[in-house]
PDB file of C-alpha atoms and ligand atoms in Angstrom:
ATOM      1  CA  MET U  26       3.215 -18.998  -0.961  1.00 82.00           C
ATOM      2  CA  ILE U  27       2.381 -15.312  -0.715  1.00 92.00           C
ATOM      3  CA  LYS U  28      -0.519 -14.100  -2.838  1.00 95.00           C
ATOM      4  CA  PRO U  29       0.651 -10.835  -4.459  1.00 97.00           C
ATOM      5  CA  ILE U  30      -1.323  -7.624  -4.119  1.00 98.00           C
ATOM      6  CA  ILE U  31      -1.704  -5.158  -6.965  1.00 98.00           C
ATOM      7  CA  ALA U  32      -3.131  -1.951  -5.519  1.00 98.00           C
ATOM      8  CA  ALA U  33      -4.288   1.168  -7.344  1.00 98.00           C
ATOM      9  CA  ASN U  34      -3.819   4.408  -5.431  1.00 98.00           C
ATOM     10  CA  TRP U  35      -5.921   6.943  -7.268  1.00 98.00           C
ATOM     11  CA  LYS U  36      -4.805   9.792  -4.969  1.00 98.00           C
ATOM     12  CA  MET U  37      -6.878  12.960  -5.662  1.00 98.00           C
ATOM     13  CA  HIS U  38      -8.212  11.769  -9.020  1.00 98.00           C
ATOM     14  CA  LYS U  39     -11.565  10.636 -10.423  1.00 98.00           C
ATOM     15  CA  THR U  40     -15.109  11.868  -9.972  1.00 98.00           C
ATOM     16  CA  ILE U  41     -17.763   9.361  -8.871  1.00 98.00           C
ATOM     17  CA  PRO U  42     -18.877   8.543 -12.456  1.00 98.00           C
ATOM     18  CA  GLU U  43     -15.251   8.062 -13.537  1.00 98.00           C
ATOM     19  CA  ALA U  44     -14.526   5.799 -10.581  1.00 98.00           C
ATOM     20  CA  VAL U  45     -17.683   3.750 -11.169  1.00 98.00           C
ATOM     21  CA  ALA U  46     -16.919   3.302 -14.875  1.00 98.00           C
ATOM     22  CA  PHE U  47     -13.421   2.032 -14.034  1.00 98.00           C
ATOM     23  CA  ALA U  48     -14.769  -0.338 -11.357  1.00 98.00           C
ATOM     24  CA  LYS U  49     -17.300  -1.793 -13.827  1.00 98.00           C
ATOM     25  CA  GLN U  50     -14.569  -2.460 -16.392  1.00 98.00           C
ATOM     26  CA  LEU U  51     -12.395  -4.056 -13.736  1.00 98.00           C
ATOM     27  CA  LYS U  52     -15.186  -6.319 -12.512  1.00 98.00           C
ATOM     28  CA  LYS U  53     -15.872  -7.446 -16.065  1.00 97.00           C
ATOM     29  CA  GLU U  54     -12.194  -8.142 -16.819  1.00 97.00           C
ATOM     30  CA  PHE U  55     -11.440  -9.882 -13.501  1.00 97.00           C
ATOM     31  CA  PRO U  56     -14.672 -11.615 -12.427  1.00 96.00           C
ATOM     32  CA  GLU U  57     -12.985 -14.439 -10.512  1.00 97.00           C
ATOM     33  CA  PRO U  58     -10.242 -14.438  -7.871  1.00 96.00           C
ATOM     34  CA  GLY U  59      -6.913 -14.555  -9.709  1.00 96.00           C
ATOM     35  CA  ARG U  60      -3.343 -15.251  -8.691  1.00 96.00           C
ATOM     36  CA  ALA U  61      -3.024 -11.683  -7.398  1.00 97.00           C
ATOM     37  CA  ASP U  62      -5.374  -9.762  -5.112  1.00 98.00           C
ATOM     38  CA  ILE U  63      -6.572  -6.518  -6.689  1.00 98.00           C
ATOM     39  CA  VAL U  64      -7.116  -3.543  -4.393  1.00 98.00           C
ATOM     40  CA  ILE U  65      -8.524  -0.169  -5.469  1.00 98.00           C
ATOM     41  CA  ALA U  66      -8.073   2.976  -3.363  1.00 98.00           C
ATOM     42  CA  PRO U  67     -10.499   5.615  -4.687  1.00 98.00           C
ATOM     43  CA  PRO U  68     -10.917   9.051  -3.127  1.00 98.00           C
ATOM     44  CA  PHE U  69     -13.288   9.102  -0.116  1.00 98.00           C
ATOM     45  CA  THR U  70     -16.158  10.562  -2.160  1.00 98.00           C
ATOM     46  CA  ALA U  71     -16.244   7.554  -4.498  1.00 98.00           C
ATOM     47  CA  LEU U  72     -15.821   4.777  -1.905  1.00 98.00           C
ATOM     48  CA  SER U  73     -19.490   3.856  -1.505  1.00 97.00           C
ATOM     49  CA  SER U  74     -20.261   3.963  -5.209  1.00 98.00           C
ATOM     50  CA  VAL U  75     -17.238   1.822  -6.074  1.00 98.00           C
ATOM     51  CA  MET U  76     -18.227  -0.554  -3.282  1.00 98.00           C
ATOM     52  CA  GLU U  77     -21.731  -0.894  -4.800  1.00 98.00           C
ATOM     53  CA  VAL U  78     -20.158  -2.010  -8.082  1.00 98.00           C
ATOM     54  CA  LEU U  79     -17.561  -4.347  -6.550  1.00 98.00           C
ATOM     55  CA  LYS U  80     -19.475  -5.816  -3.615  1.00 93.00           C
ATOM     56  CA  ASP U  81     -19.942  -9.257  -5.195  1.00 92.00           C
ATOM     57  CA  SER U  82     -16.553  -9.345  -6.899  1.00 97.00           C
ATOM     58  CA  PRO U  83     -13.166 -10.509  -5.580  1.00 97.00           C
ATOM     59  CA  ILE U  84     -11.736  -6.979  -5.912  1.00 98.00           C
ATOM     60  CA  HIS U  85     -10.980  -5.248  -2.626  1.00 98.00           C
ATOM     61  CA  ILE U  86     -11.395  -1.602  -1.649  1.00 98.00           C
ATOM     62  CA  SER U  87      -8.958   0.538   0.275  1.00 98.00           C
ATOM     63  CA  ALA U  88      -9.068   4.026   1.700  1.00 98.00           C
ATOM     64  CA  GLN U  89      -6.088   6.320   1.172  1.00 98.00           C
ATOM     65  CA  ASN U  90      -5.979   7.639   4.720  1.00 98.00           C
ATOM     66  CA  MET U  91      -7.853   7.684   8.050  1.00 98.00           C
ATOM     67  CA  HIS U  92      -7.772   9.333  11.463  1.00 98.00           C
ATOM     68  CA  TRP U  93      -6.628   7.408  14.520  1.00 98.00           C
ATOM     69  CA  GLU U  94      -9.584   8.438  16.713  1.00 98.00           C
ATOM     70  CA  GLU U  95     -12.782   6.437  16.429  1.00 94.00           C
ATOM     71  CA  LYS U  96     -14.953   9.548  16.434  1.00 96.00           C
ATOM     72  CA  GLY U  97     -14.935  13.110  17.685  1.00 97.00           C
ATOM     73  CA  ALA U  98     -14.362  16.742  16.884  1.00 98.00           C
ATOM     74  CA  CYS U  99     -11.925  16.291  13.990  1.00 97.00           C
ATOM     75  CA  THR U 100     -13.319  18.402  11.164  1.00 97.00           C
ATOM     76  CA  GLY U 101     -12.434  17.022   7.767  1.00 97.00           C
ATOM     77  CA  GLU U 102     -11.288  13.629   9.000  1.00 98.00           C
ATOM     78  CA  VAL U 103     -12.662  10.121   8.440  1.00 98.00           C
ATOM     79  CA  SER U 104     -12.534   7.282  10.988  1.00 98.00           C
ATOM     80  CA  ALA U 105     -11.730   3.588  10.561  1.00 98.00           C
ATOM     81  CA  THR U 106     -15.321   2.683  11.506  1.00 98.00           C
ATOM     82  CA  MET U 107     -16.604   4.895   8.695  1.00 98.00           C
ATOM     83  CA  LEU U 108     -14.252   3.220   6.238  1.00 98.00           C
ATOM     84  CA  VAL U 109     -15.403  -0.255   7.239  1.00 98.00           C
ATOM     85  CA  ASP U 110     -18.957   1.020   6.905  1.00 96.00           C
ATOM     86  CA  ALA U 111     -18.180   2.162   3.350  1.00 97.00           C
ATOM     87  CA  GLY U 112     -16.833  -1.288   2.431  1.00 96.00           C
ATOM     88  CA  CYS U 113     -13.092  -0.841   2.876  1.00 98.00           C
ATOM     89  CA  GLU U 114     -10.912  -3.786   3.837  1.00 98.00           C
ATOM     90  CA  PHE U 115      -7.610  -1.922   3.479  1.00 98.00           C
ATOM     91  CA  VAL U 116      -6.298   1.530   4.347  1.00 98.00           C
ATOM     92  CA  ILE U 117      -3.092   3.177   3.136  1.00 98.00           C
ATOM     93  CA  VAL U 118      -1.185   4.595   6.095  1.00 98.00           C
ATOM     94  CA  GLY U 119       1.864   6.829   5.949  1.00 98.00           C
ATOM     95  CA  HIS U 120       2.048   7.561   2.244  1.00 98.00           C
ATOM     96  CA  SER U 121       4.956   9.956   1.737  1.00 97.00           C
ATOM     97  CA  GLU U 122       2.537  12.583   0.411  1.00 97.00           C
ATOM     98  CA  ARG U 123       0.743  12.470   3.785  1.00 98.00           C
ATOM     99  CA  ARG U 124       4.044  12.624   5.658  1.00 97.00           C
ATOM    100  CA  ILE U 125       5.466  15.481   3.581  1.00 96.00           C
ATOM    101  CA  LEU U 126       2.424  17.586   2.603  1.00 97.00           C
ATOM    102  CA  PHE U 127       0.410  17.098   5.788  1.00 97.00           C
ATOM    103  CA  GLY U 128       3.106  16.653   8.409  1.00 97.00           C
ATOM    104  CA  GLU U 129       2.114  13.159   9.500  1.00 98.00           C
ATOM    105  CA  THR U 130       4.638  11.819  11.980  1.00 98.00           C
ATOM    106  CA  SER U 131       5.606   8.252  12.834  1.00 97.00           C
ATOM    107  CA  LYS U 132       3.767   8.655  16.130  1.00 98.00           C
ATOM    108  CA  MET U 133       0.519   9.522  14.349  1.00 98.00           C
ATOM    109  CA  LEU U 134       1.016   6.676  11.877  1.00 98.00           C
ATOM    110  CA  ASN U 135       1.581   4.237  14.700  1.00 98.00           C
ATOM    111  CA  LYS U 136      -1.734   5.308  16.263  1.00 98.00           C
ATOM    112  CA  LYS U 137      -3.465   4.930  12.902  1.00 98.00           C
ATOM    113  CA  ILE U 138      -2.085   1.412  12.455  1.00 98.00           C
ATOM    114  CA  HIS U 139      -3.296   0.363  15.914  1.00 98.00           C
ATOM    115  CA  THR U 140      -6.771   1.783  15.245  1.00 98.00           C
ATOM    116  CA  ALA U 141      -6.956   0.254  11.766  1.00 98.00           C
ATOM    117  CA  LEU U 142      -6.115  -3.200  13.114  1.00 98.00           C
ATOM    118  CA  LYS U 143      -8.618  -2.833  15.934  1.00 98.00           C
ATOM    119  CA  SER U 144     -11.292  -1.991  13.371  1.00 98.00           C
ATOM    120  CA  GLY U 145     -10.465  -4.976  11.194  1.00 98.00           C
ATOM    121  CA  LEU U 146      -8.800  -3.004   8.408  1.00 98.00           C
ATOM    122  CA  THR U 147      -5.539  -4.162   6.834  1.00 98.00           C
ATOM    123  CA  PRO U 148      -3.072  -1.274   6.899  1.00 98.00           C
ATOM    124  CA  ILE U 149      -0.866  -0.803   3.837  1.00 98.00           C
ATOM    125  CA  PHE U 150       1.995   0.877   5.674  1.00 98.00           C
ATOM    126  CA  CYS U 151       4.212   2.963   3.372  1.00 98.00           C
ATOM    127  CA  ILE U 152       7.891   3.556   4.020  1.00 98.00           C
ATOM    128  CA  GLY U 153      10.675   4.934   1.869  1.00 98.00           C
ATOM    129  CA  GLU U 154      13.637   7.257   1.689  1.00 97.00           C
ATOM    130  CA  THR U 155      14.216  10.568  -0.093  1.00 96.00           C
ATOM    131  CA  LEU U 156      16.823  10.953  -2.836  1.00 93.00           C
ATOM    132  CA  LYS U 157      19.071  12.854  -0.437  1.00 94.00           C
ATOM    133  CA  GLU U 158      18.856  10.044   2.105  1.00 96.00           C
ATOM    134  CA  ARG U 159      19.645   7.443  -0.567  1.00 95.00           C
ATOM    135  CA  GLU U 160      22.598   9.406  -1.885  1.00 92.00           C
ATOM    136  CA  SER U 161      24.033   9.856   1.587  1.00 96.00           C
ATOM    137  CA  GLY U 162      23.848   6.104   2.207  1.00 96.00           C
ATOM    138  CA  ALA U 163      21.101   6.409   4.832  1.00 98.00           C
ATOM    139  CA  THR U 164      18.440   4.243   3.126  1.00 98.00           C
ATOM    140  CA  PHE U 165      18.583   1.248   5.474  1.00 98.00           C
ATOM    141  CA  ARG U 166      18.787   3.413   8.584  1.00 98.00           C
ATOM    142  CA  ILE U 167      15.711   5.411   7.515  1.00 98.00           C
ATOM    143  CA  ILE U 168      13.736   2.289   6.629  1.00 98.00           C
ATOM    144  CA  GLN U 169      14.627   0.682   9.939  1.00 97.00           C
ATOM    145  CA  LYS U 170      13.577   3.809  11.850  1.00 98.00           C
ATOM    146  CA  GLN U 171      10.262   4.063   9.983  1.00 98.00           C
ATOM    147  CA  ILE U 172       9.503   0.404  10.761  1.00 98.00           C
ATOM    148  CA  LYS U 173      10.515   0.685  14.403  1.00 97.00           C
ATOM    149  CA  GLU U 174       8.476   3.835  15.056  1.00 98.00           C
ATOM    150  CA  GLY U 175       5.493   3.052  12.840  1.00 98.00           C
ATOM    151  CA  LEU U 176       5.105  -0.468  14.178  1.00 97.00           C
ATOM    152  CA  ASN U 177       5.798   0.345  17.824  1.00 97.00           C
ATOM    153  CA  ASN U 178       3.885  -1.994  20.153  1.00 96.00           C
ATOM    154  CA  ILE U 179       2.488  -4.043  17.311  1.00 96.00           C
ATOM    155  CA  THR U 180       2.371  -7.723  18.249  1.00 94.00           C
ATOM    156  CA  SER U 181       3.818 -10.569  16.196  1.00 90.00           C
ATOM    157  CA  ASP U 182       0.256 -11.714  15.539  1.00 90.00           C
ATOM    158  CA  ASP U 183      -0.760  -8.312  14.255  1.00 94.00           C
ATOM    159  CA  ILE U 184       2.267  -7.946  12.017  1.00 94.00           C
ATOM    160  CA  ARG U 185       0.778 -10.750   9.927  1.00 92.00           C
ATOM    161  CA  ARG U 186      -2.188  -8.496   9.205  1.00 95.00           C
ATOM    162  CA  ILE U 187      -0.083  -5.611   7.925  1.00 97.00           C
ATOM    163  CA  THR U 188       1.043  -5.104   4.335  1.00 98.00           C
ATOM    164  CA  LEU U 189       4.180  -3.045   3.888  1.00 98.00           C
ATOM    165  CA  ALA U 190       4.761  -0.842   0.861  1.00 98.00           C
ATOM    166  CA  TYR U 191       8.267   0.268  -0.030  1.00 98.00           C
ATOM    167  CA  GLU U 192       7.906   3.522  -1.913  1.00 98.00           C
ATOM    168  CA  PRO U 193      11.203   5.331  -2.483  1.00 97.00           C
ATOM    169  CA  ILE U 194      10.119   8.973  -2.524  1.00 96.00           C
ATOM    170  CA  TRP U 195      12.460   9.789  -5.420  1.00 94.00           C
ATOM    171  CA  ALA U 196      10.611   7.251  -7.594  1.00 93.00           C
ATOM    172  CA  ILE U 197       7.056   8.486  -6.968  1.00 91.00           C
ATOM    173  CA  GLY U 198       5.519  10.258  -9.954  1.00 86.00           C
ATOM    174  CA  THR U 199       8.976  10.976 -11.364  1.00 88.00           C
ATOM    175  CA  GLY U 200       9.184   8.236 -13.972  1.00 82.00           C
ATOM    176  CA  LYS U 201      12.332   7.040 -12.166  1.00 82.00           C
ATOM    177  CA  THR U 202      11.730   3.499 -10.982  1.00 83.00           C
ATOM    178  CA  ALA U 203      14.073   1.839  -8.568  1.00 88.00           C
ATOM    179  CA  THR U 204      15.819  -0.875 -10.541  1.00 95.00           C
ATOM    180  CA  PRO U 205      14.525  -4.335  -9.670  1.00 96.00           C
ATOM    181  CA  LEU U 206      17.760  -4.999  -7.803  1.00 97.00           C
ATOM    182  CA  GLN U 207      17.624  -1.711  -5.872  1.00 96.00           C
ATOM    183  CA  ALA U 208      14.050  -2.486  -4.849  1.00 97.00           C
ATOM    184  CA  GLN U 209      14.820  -6.120  -4.020  1.00 98.00           C
ATOM    185  CA  GLU U 210      17.719  -5.064  -1.785  1.00 98.00           C
ATOM    186  CA  VAL U 211      15.436  -2.867   0.321  1.00 98.00           C
ATOM    187  CA  HIS U 212      12.579  -5.385   0.313  1.00 98.00           C
ATOM    188  CA  ARG U 213      14.933  -8.046   1.631  1.00 98.00           C
ATOM    189  CA  PHE U 214      16.139  -5.638   4.296  1.00 98.00           C
ATOM    190  CA  ILE U 215      12.523  -4.909   5.322  1.00 98.00           C
ATOM    191  CA  ARG U 216      11.809  -8.635   5.630  1.00 97.00           C
ATOM    192  CA  GLU U 217      14.948  -9.171   7.698  1.00 96.00           C
ATOM    193  CA  THR U 218      14.032  -6.241   9.939  1.00 96.00           C
ATOM    194  CA  ILE U 219      10.551  -7.658  10.517  1.00 96.00           C
ATOM    195  CA  ALA U 220      12.065 -11.075  11.291  1.00 94.00           C
ATOM    196  CA  ALA U 221      14.481  -9.526  13.787  1.00 93.00           C
ATOM    197  CA  ASP U 222      12.012  -7.152  15.469  1.00 91.00           C
ATOM    198  CA  PHE U 223       9.045  -9.498  15.709  1.00 88.00           C
ATOM    199  CA  GLU U 224       9.683 -12.896  17.123  1.00 80.00           C
ATOM    200  CA  HIS U 225       7.404 -15.510  15.537  1.00 73.00           C
ATOM    201  CA  ALA U 226       6.423 -12.952  12.917  1.00 71.00           C
ATOM    202  CA  ARG U 227       6.699 -15.429  10.042  1.00 85.00           C
ATOM    203  CA  ALA U 228       8.441 -12.675   8.114  1.00 92.00           C
ATOM    204  CA  SER U 229       8.625 -14.941   5.087  1.00 91.00           C
ATOM    205  CA  GLU U 230       4.853 -14.452   4.826  1.00 92.00           C
ATOM    206  CA  THR U 231       4.848 -10.661   5.231  1.00 95.00           C
ATOM    207  CA  ILE U 232       3.496  -9.011   2.095  1.00 97.00           C
ATOM    208  CA  ILE U 233       5.867  -6.279   0.924  1.00 98.00           C
ATOM    209  CA  ILE U 234       4.772  -4.406  -2.185  1.00 98.00           C
ATOM    210  CA  TYR U 235       6.696  -1.863  -4.253  1.00 97.00           C
ATOM    211  CA  GLY U 236       5.498   1.577  -5.344  1.00 97.00           C
ATOM    212  CA  GLY U 237       7.124   4.267  -7.477  1.00 96.00           C
ATOM    213  CA  SER U 238       6.572   4.671 -11.231  1.00 95.00           C
ATOM    214  CA  VAL U 239       5.307   1.107 -11.670  1.00 96.00           C
ATOM    215  CA  LYS U 240       4.033   0.586 -15.212  1.00 96.00           C
ATOM    216  CA  PRO U 241       3.387  -2.425 -17.465  1.00 98.00           C
ATOM    217  CA  GLU U 242       6.944  -2.216 -18.870  1.00 97.00           C
ATOM    218  CA  ASN U 243       8.669  -2.697 -15.515  1.00 96.00           C
ATOM    219  CA  THR U 244       6.113  -4.863 -13.671  1.00 97.00           C
ATOM    220  CA  GLY U 245       7.555  -8.205 -14.796  1.00 97.00           C
ATOM    221  CA  SER U 246      11.120  -7.513 -13.737  1.00 97.00           C
ATOM    222  CA  LEU U 247      10.021  -6.089 -10.386  1.00 97.00           C
ATOM    223  CA  MET U 248       7.685  -9.007  -9.677  1.00 97.00           C
ATOM    224  CA  ASP U 249      10.435 -11.491 -10.534  1.00 97.00           C
ATOM    225  CA  GLN U 250      12.330 -10.419  -7.426  1.00 97.00           C
ATOM    226  CA  PRO U 251      11.931 -12.869  -4.550  1.00 97.00           C
ATOM    227  CA  ASP U 252      10.980 -10.292  -1.905  1.00 97.00           C
ATOM    228  CA  ILE U 253       8.640  -8.149  -4.011  1.00 98.00           C
ATOM    229  CA  ASN U 254       5.068  -9.299  -3.460  1.00 98.00           C
ATOM    230  CA  GLY U 255       3.119  -6.826  -5.533  1.00 98.00           C
ATOM    231  CA  ALA U 256       2.775  -3.192  -6.441  1.00 98.00           C
ATOM    232  CA  LEU U 257       1.198   0.036  -5.254  1.00 98.00           C
ATOM    233  CA  VAL U 258       0.480   1.880  -8.469  1.00 98.00           C
ATOM    234  CA  GLY U 259      -0.191   5.605  -8.771  1.00 98.00           C
ATOM    235  CA  GLY U 260      -0.183   7.225 -12.212  1.00 97.00           C
ATOM    236  CA  ALA U 261      -0.458   3.998 -14.219  1.00 98.00           C
ATOM    237  CA  SER U 262      -3.566   2.959 -12.258  1.00 98.00           C
ATOM    238  CA  LEU U 263      -5.635   5.866 -13.531  1.00 98.00           C
ATOM    239  CA  ASP U 264      -6.230   4.361 -16.968  1.00 98.00           C
ATOM    240  CA  PHE U 265      -7.856   0.982 -17.207  1.00 98.00           C
ATOM    241  CA  GLY U 266      -5.598  -0.503 -19.907  1.00 98.00           C
ATOM    242  CA  PRO U 267      -2.206  -0.094 -18.203  1.00 98.00           C
ATOM    243  CA  PHE U 268      -3.595  -1.099 -14.810  1.00 98.00           C
ATOM    244  CA  ALA U 269      -5.223  -4.254 -16.195  1.00 98.00           C
ATOM    245  CA  ASP U 270      -1.918  -5.069 -17.916  1.00 98.00           C
ATOM    246  CA  ILE U 271      -0.027  -4.670 -14.635  1.00 98.00           C
ATOM    247  CA  VAL U 272      -2.437  -7.122 -12.960  1.00 98.00           C
ATOM    248  CA  LYS U 273      -2.127  -9.629 -15.801  1.00 98.00           C
ATOM    249  CA  ILE U 274       1.681  -9.431 -15.893  1.00 97.00           C
ATOM    250  CA  SER U 275       1.879  -9.954 -12.140  1.00 96.00           C
ATOM    251  CA  GLU U 276      -0.313 -13.044 -12.432  1.00 94.00           C
ATOM    252  CA  ARG U 277       1.995 -14.768 -14.904  1.00 88.00           C
TER     253      ARG U 277
HETATM  254  P1  13P H  10       3.405   6.627  -9.166  1.00 93.65           P
HETATM  255  O1  13P H  10       3.077   5.211  -9.607  1.00 93.65           O
HETATM  256  O2  13P H  10       2.608   7.660  -9.889  1.00 93.65           O
HETATM  257  O3  13P H  10       4.863   6.885  -9.143  1.00 93.65           O
HETATM  258  O4  13P H  10       2.898   6.727  -7.628  1.00 93.65           O
HETATM  259  C1  13P H  10       3.299   5.767  -6.724  1.00 93.65           C
HETATM  260  C2  13P H  10       2.542   5.954  -5.473  1.00 93.65           C
HETATM  261  O5  13P H  10       2.719   6.945  -4.790  1.00 93.65           O
HETATM  262  C3  13P H  10       1.553   4.931  -5.110  1.00 93.65           C
HETATM  263  O6  13P H  10       1.099   5.104  -3.810  1.00 93.65           O
END
């Protein structure tokens, strides 16, 4: 049985006091490990403070990005070692906003995934197609390419330590959610691709979460799909009420 992950990606939102207040509410509401793992990805500036609040709680912390080098002359970047130091267990790699706004390529993402694994972080590797790609019937080809390139030279053992996030770009921040069946179709394809590309991968155990306009109203129907193992929530994770509802619905 896969334990679902409900992850909050706060993107470039929340000051330290705002992040701390949210973390305190979360800790109070979910003091014990539940049927889903909760992961919070605050901005870098709030990582340590959120960690202070959540250190003796079952809630996990993720970074939103990292550099692939362990250290060096990379002004403005943060390394995997620094993230572990700040209390992170997860790191989001390859979010479409990083790919599109900051020109991150599959090659860079592959290096990041290798470094993250080496440092003991669990990468949440994001993949997904644009609207144009979907409409031209290229969804599966794009997904397959992103998996092949992003997970190049990853071993079957390591694939077990990676969480995949299917985030159709046309559904991010647009209010347009993929229908549960549209999402399920791609999730199943991702699982089959992992099974085919990684011998002994135990693809049935790979955690594949969905992101793109997830809110309390659509969480249940998405989570009912057999290959959807959780959610990566943007907008609806910024307010405590809707995010707590998403966690509770996914634990039903
Ligand atoms: P929204 O939930 O705001 O669509 O964002 C999804 C996302 O990008 C999570 O990483």
